[in-house]
mmCIF file of C-alpha atoms and ligand atoms in Angstrom:
data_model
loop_
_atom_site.group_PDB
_atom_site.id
_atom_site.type_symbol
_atom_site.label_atom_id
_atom_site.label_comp_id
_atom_site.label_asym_id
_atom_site.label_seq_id
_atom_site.Cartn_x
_atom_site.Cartn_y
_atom_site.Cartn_z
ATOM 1 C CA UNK A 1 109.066 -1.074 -69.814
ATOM 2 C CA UNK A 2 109.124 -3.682 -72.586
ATOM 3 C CA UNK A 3 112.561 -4.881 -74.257
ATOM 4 C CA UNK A 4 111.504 -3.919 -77.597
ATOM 5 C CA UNK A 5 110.374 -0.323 -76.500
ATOM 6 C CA UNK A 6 113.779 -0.358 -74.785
ATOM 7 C CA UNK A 7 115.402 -1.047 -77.829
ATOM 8 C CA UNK A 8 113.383 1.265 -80.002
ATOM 9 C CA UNK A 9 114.150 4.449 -77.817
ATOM 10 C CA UNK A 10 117.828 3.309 -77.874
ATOM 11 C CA UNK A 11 117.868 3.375 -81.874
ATOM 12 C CA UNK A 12 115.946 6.718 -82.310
ATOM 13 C CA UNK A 13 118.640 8.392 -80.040
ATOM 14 C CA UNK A 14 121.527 6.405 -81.968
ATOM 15 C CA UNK A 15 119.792 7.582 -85.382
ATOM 16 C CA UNK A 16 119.451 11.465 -83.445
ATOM 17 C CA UNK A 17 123.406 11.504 -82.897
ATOM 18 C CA UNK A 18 123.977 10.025 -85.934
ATOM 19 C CA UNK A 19 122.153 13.274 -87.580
ATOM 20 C CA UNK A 20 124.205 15.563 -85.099
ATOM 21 C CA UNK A 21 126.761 14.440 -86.113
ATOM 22 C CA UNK A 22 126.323 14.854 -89.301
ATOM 23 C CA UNK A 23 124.842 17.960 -88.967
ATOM 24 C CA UNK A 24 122.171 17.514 -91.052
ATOM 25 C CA UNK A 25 118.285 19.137 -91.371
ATOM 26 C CA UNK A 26 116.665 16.347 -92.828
ATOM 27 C CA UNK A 27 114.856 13.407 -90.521
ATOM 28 C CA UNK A 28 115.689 9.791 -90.944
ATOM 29 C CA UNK A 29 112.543 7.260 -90.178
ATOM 30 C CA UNK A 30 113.092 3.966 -88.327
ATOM 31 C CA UNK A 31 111.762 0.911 -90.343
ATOM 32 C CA UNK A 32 110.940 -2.192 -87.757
ATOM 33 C CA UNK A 33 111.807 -5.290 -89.895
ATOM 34 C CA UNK A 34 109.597 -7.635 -88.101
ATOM 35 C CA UNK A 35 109.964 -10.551 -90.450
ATOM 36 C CA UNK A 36 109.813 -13.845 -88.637
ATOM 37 C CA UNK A 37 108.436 -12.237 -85.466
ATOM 38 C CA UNK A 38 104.928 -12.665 -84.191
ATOM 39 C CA UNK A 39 102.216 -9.896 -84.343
ATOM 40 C CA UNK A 40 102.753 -9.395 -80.539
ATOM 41 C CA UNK A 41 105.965 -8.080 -81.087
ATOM 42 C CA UNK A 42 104.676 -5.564 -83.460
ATOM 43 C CA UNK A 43 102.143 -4.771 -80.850
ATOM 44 C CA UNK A 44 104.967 -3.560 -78.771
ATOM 45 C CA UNK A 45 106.595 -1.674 -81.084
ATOM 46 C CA UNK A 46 103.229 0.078 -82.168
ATOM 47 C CA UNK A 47 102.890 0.610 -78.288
ATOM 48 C CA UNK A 48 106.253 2.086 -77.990
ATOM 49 C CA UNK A 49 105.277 4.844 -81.020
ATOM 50 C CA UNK A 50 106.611 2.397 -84.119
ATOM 51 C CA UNK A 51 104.495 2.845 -87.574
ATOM 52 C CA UNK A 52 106.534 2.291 -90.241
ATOM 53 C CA UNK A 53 107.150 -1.842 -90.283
ATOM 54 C CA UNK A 54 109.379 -4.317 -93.011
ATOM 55 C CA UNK A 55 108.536 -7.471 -93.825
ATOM 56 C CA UNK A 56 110.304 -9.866 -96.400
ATOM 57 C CA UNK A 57 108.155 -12.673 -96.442
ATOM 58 C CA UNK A 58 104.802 -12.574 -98.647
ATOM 59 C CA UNK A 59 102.651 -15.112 -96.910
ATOM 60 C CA UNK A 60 103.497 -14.423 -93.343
ATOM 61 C CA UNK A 61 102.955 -10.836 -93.861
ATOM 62 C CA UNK A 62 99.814 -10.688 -95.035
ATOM 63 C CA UNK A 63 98.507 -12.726 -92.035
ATOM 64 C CA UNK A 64 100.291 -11.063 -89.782
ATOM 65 C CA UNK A 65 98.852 -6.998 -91.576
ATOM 66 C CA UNK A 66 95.552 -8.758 -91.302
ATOM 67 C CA UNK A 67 95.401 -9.647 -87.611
ATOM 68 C CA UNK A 68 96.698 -6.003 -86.737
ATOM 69 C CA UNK A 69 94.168 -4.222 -88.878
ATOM 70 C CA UNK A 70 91.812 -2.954 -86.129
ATOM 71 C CA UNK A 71 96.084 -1.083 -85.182
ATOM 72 C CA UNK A 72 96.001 2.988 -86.599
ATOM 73 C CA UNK A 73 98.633 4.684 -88.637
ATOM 74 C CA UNK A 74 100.634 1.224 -89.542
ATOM 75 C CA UNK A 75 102.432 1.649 -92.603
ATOM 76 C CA UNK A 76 103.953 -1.678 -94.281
ATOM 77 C CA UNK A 77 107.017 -1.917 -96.919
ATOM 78 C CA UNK A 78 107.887 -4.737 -98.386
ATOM 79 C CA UNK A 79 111.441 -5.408 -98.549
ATOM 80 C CA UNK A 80 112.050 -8.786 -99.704
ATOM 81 C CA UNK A 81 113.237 -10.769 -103.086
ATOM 82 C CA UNK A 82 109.750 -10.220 -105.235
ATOM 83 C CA UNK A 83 108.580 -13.398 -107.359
ATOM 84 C CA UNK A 84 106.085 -11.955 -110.188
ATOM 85 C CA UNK A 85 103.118 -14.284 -108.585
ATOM 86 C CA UNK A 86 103.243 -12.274 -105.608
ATOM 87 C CA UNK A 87 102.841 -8.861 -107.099
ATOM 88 C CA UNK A 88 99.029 -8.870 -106.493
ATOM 89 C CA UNK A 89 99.203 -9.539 -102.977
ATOM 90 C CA UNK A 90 101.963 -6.765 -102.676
ATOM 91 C CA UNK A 91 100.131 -4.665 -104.366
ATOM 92 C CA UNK A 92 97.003 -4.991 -102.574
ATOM 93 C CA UNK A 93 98.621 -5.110 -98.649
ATOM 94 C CA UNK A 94 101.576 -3.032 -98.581
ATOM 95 C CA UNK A 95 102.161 1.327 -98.571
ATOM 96 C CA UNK A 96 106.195 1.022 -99.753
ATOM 97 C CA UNK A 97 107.820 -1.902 -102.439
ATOM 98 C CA UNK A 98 111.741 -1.360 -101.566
ATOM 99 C CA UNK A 99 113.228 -4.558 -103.416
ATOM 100 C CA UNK A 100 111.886 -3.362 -107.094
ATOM 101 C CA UNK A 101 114.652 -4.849 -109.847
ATOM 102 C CA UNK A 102 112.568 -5.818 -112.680
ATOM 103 C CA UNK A 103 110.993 -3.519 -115.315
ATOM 104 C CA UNK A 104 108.073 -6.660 -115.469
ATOM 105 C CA UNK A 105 107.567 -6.316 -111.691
ATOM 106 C CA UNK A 106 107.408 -2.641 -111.734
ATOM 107 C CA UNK A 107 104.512 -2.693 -114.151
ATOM 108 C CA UNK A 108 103.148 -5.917 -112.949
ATOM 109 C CA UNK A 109 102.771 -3.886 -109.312
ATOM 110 C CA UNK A 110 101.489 -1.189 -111.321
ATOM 111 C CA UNK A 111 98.444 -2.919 -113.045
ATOM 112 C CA UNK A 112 97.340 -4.441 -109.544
ATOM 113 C CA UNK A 113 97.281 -1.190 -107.807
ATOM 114 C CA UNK A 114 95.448 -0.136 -110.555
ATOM 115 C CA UNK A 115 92.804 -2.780 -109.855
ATOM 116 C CA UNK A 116 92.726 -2.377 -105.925
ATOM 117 C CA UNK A 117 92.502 2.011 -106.446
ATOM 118 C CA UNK A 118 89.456 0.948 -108.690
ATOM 119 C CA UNK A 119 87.709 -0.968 -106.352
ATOM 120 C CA UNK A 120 88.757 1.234 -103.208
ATOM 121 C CA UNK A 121 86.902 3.837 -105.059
ATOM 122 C CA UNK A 122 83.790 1.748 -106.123
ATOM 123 C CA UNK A 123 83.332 0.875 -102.768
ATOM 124 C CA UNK A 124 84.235 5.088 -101.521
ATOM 125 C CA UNK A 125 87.133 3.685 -99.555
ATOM 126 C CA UNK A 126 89.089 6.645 -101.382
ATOM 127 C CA UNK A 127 92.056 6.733 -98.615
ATOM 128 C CA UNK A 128 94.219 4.466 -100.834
ATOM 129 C CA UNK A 129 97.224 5.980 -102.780
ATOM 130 C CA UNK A 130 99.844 5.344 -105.332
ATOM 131 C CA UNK A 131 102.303 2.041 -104.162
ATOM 132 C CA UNK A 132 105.500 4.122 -103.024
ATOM 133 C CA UNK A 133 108.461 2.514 -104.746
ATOM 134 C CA UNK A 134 112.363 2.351 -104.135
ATOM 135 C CA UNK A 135 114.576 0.976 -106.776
ATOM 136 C CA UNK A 136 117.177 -2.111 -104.990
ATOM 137 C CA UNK A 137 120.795 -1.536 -106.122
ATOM 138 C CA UNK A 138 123.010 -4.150 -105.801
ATOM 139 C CA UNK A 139 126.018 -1.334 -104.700
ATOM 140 C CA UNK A 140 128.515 -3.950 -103.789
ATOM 141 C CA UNK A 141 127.784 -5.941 -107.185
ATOM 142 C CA UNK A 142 127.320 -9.395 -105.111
ATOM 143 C CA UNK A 143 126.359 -12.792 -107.666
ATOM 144 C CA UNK A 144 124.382 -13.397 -104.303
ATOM 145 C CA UNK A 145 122.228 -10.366 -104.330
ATOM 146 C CA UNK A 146 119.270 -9.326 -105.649
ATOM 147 C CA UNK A 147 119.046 -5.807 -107.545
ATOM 148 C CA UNK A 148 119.874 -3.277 -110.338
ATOM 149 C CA UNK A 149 123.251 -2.572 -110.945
ATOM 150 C CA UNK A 150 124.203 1.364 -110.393
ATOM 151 C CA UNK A 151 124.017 1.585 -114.380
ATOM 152 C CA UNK A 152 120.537 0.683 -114.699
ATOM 153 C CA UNK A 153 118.882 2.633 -112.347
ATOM 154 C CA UNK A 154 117.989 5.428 -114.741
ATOM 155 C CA UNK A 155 116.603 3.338 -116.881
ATOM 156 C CA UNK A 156 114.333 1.736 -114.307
ATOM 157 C CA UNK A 157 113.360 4.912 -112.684
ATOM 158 C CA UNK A 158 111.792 5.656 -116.383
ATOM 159 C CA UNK A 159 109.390 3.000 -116.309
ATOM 160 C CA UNK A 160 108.866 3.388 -112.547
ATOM 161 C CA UNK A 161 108.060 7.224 -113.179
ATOM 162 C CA UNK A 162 105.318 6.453 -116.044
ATOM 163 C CA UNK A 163 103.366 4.224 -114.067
ATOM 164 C CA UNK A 164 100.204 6.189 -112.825
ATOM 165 C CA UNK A 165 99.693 4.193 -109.596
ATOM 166 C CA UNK A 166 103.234 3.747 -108.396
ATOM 167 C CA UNK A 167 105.034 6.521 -106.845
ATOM 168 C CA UNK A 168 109.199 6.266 -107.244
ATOM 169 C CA UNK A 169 110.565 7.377 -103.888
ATOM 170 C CA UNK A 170 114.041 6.479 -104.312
ATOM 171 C CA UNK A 171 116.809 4.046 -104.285
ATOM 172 C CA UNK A 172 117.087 0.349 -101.324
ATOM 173 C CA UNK A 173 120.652 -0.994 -101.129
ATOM 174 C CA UNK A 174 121.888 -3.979 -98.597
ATOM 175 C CA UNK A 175 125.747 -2.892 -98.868
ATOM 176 C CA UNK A 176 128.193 -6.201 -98.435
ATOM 177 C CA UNK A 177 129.157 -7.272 -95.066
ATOM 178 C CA UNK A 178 132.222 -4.821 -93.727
ATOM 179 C CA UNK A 179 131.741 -3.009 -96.832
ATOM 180 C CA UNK A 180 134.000 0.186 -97.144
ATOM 181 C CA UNK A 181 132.871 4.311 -96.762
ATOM 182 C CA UNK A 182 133.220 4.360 -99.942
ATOM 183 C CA UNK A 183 130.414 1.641 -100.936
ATOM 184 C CA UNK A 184 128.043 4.081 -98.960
ATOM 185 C CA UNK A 185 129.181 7.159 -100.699
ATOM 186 C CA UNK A 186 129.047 5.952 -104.319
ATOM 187 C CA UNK A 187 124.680 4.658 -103.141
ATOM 188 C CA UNK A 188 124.907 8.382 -102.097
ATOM 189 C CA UNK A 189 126.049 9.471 -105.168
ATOM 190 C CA UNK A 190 123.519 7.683 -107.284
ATOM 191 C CA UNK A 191 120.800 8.928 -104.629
ATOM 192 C CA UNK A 192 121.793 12.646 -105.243
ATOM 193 C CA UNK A 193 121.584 12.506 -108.769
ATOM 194 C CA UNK A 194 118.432 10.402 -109.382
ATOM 195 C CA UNK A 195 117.094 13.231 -106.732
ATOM 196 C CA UNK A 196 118.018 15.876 -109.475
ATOM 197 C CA UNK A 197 116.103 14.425 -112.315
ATOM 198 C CA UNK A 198 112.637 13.133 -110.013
ATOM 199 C CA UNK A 199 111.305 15.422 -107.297
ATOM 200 C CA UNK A 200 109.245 12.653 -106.024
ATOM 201 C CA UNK A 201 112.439 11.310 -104.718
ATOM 202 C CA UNK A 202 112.990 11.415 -101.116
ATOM 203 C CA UNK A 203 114.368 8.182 -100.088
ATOM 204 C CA UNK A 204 117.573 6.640 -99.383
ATOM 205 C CA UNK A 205 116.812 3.223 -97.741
ATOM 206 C CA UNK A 206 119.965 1.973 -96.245
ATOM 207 C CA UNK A 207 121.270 0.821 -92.817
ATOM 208 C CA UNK A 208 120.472 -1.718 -90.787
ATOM 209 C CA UNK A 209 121.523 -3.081 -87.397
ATOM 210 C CA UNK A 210 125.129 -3.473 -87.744
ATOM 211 C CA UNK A 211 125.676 -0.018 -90.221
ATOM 212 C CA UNK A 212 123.192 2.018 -89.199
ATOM 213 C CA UNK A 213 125.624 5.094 -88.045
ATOM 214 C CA UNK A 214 127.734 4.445 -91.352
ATOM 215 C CA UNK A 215 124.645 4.839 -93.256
ATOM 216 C CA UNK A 216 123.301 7.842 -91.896
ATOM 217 C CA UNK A 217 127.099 9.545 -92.316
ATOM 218 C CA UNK A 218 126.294 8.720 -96.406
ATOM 219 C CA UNK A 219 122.853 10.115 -96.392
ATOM 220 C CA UNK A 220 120.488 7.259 -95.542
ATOM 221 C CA UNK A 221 117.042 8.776 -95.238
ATOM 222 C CA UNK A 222 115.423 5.494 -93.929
ATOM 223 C CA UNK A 223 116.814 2.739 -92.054
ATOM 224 C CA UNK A 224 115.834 -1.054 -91.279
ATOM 225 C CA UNK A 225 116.441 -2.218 -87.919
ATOM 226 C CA UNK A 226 115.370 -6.077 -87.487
ATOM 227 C CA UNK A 227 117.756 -7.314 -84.754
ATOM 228 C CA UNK A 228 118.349 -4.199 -82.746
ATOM 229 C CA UNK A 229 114.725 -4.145 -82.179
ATOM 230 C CA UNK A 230 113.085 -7.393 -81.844
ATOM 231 C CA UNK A 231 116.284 -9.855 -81.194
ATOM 232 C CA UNK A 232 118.011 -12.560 -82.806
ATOM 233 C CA UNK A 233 115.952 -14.170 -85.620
ATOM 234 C CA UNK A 234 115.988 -18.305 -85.467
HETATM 235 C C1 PLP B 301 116.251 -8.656 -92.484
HETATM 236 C C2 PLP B 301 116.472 -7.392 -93.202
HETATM 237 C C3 PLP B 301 116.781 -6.211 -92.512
HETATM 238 C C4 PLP B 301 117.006 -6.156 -91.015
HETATM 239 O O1 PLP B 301 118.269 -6.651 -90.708
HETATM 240 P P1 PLP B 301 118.852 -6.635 -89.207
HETATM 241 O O2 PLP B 301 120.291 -6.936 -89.389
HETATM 242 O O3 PLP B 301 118.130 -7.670 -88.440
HETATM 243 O O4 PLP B 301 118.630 -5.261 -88.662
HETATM 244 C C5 PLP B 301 116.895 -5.049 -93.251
HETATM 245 N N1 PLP B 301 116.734 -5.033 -94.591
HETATM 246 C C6 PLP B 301 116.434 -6.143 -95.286
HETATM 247 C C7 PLP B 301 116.262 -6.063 -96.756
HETATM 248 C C8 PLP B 301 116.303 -7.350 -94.614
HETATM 249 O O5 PLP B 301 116.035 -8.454 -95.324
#
């Protein structure tokens, strides 16, 4: 059996006990982060029953989505820092957008969709669907990281919500190293009510190697192993 199988059956029962133990109905979905890593290791993981993969990197991910397009049912999110020149090639290669923080982006992702739905359709390749879009909350209010602070997430869920090709799913956090319970609960919070006001909402992406159990306690829907699965990153 490969490591990274290995290491993907031993997250999906940590995520199972996780839910146990929280008692909870709904499922959580394993994101692969495979930034950094070849496509062979994503071959593994697809092997091992792994569709749902992360990248942060523009350029390396659309080689790397290009060489494993012959692969069925993968599923890519983008979960890096966005620049506004790459919102084309977002648009055009990826399912999910988790790092959204701008209003400009947000429509800027929206108008390129647009343009690739068009063309899908000219061409009958009708398959292709709204860009599925979480909203990144800076939850631990870090200078150093990227997103929305908790107060502006209504207002960026508006313009997220009246853009015909992007669908808003729900709310990405990266909560500070050894942050507290209560860090988790307050992105938990601010999940539960955005929930209230959008029923397209469905997503709480948060958790990743090192929190993953502390996440799932707070209501993460959707976590992003990287480490845990493929190994140390150089
Ligand atoms: C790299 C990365 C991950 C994965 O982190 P690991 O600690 O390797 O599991 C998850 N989310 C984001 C946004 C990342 O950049």
């Amino acid at each position: 059996m490969s490591k990274i199988k290995e290491n993907i059956d031993k997250i999906n029962s940590q995520i199972n006990r996780a839910c146990l133990d929280d008692n909870r109905q709904n499922s959580v979905t394993l994101l692969a982060v495979s930034k950094t890593k070849p496509a062979s290791a994503v071959v593994q993981a697809h092997l091992a029953g792994q569709n749902d993969f992360g990248e942060n990197y523009c350029q390396e991910a659309v080689e790397k989505i290009a060489k494993l397009s012959h692969l069925p049912n993968l599923c890519w999110h983008f979960i890096g820092p966005i620049q506004s020149n790459k919102t084309k090639q977002i648009a055009d290669n990826f399912s999910w957008v988790h790092s959204v923080d701008r209003e400009k982006i947000a429509i800027r992702l929206n108008t390129h969709r647009c343009e690739k739905l068009k063309q899908a359709f000219a061409q009958e390749q009708c398959h292709d669907t709204p860009l599925n879009i979480c909203l990144q909350v800076n939850i631990s209010e870090e200078d150093s990281k990227s997103g929305i602070m908790p107060s502006e997430v209504f207002s960026l869920a508006t313009v997220v919500n009246n853009c015909d090709y992007l669908t808003l799913r729900g709310l990405m956090a990266i909560p500070a190293k050894n942050a507290d319970n209560d860090v988790y609960k307050k992105m938990q919070h601010l999940f539960n009510a955005l929930q209230a006001q959008y029923p397209s909402v469905d997503t709480l992406s948060m958790g990743m190697s090192n929190d993953l159990a502390l996440a799932i306690t707070n209501g993460s829907t959707m976590v992003r192993i990287g480490t845990a699965i493929f190994g140390e990153r150089t």
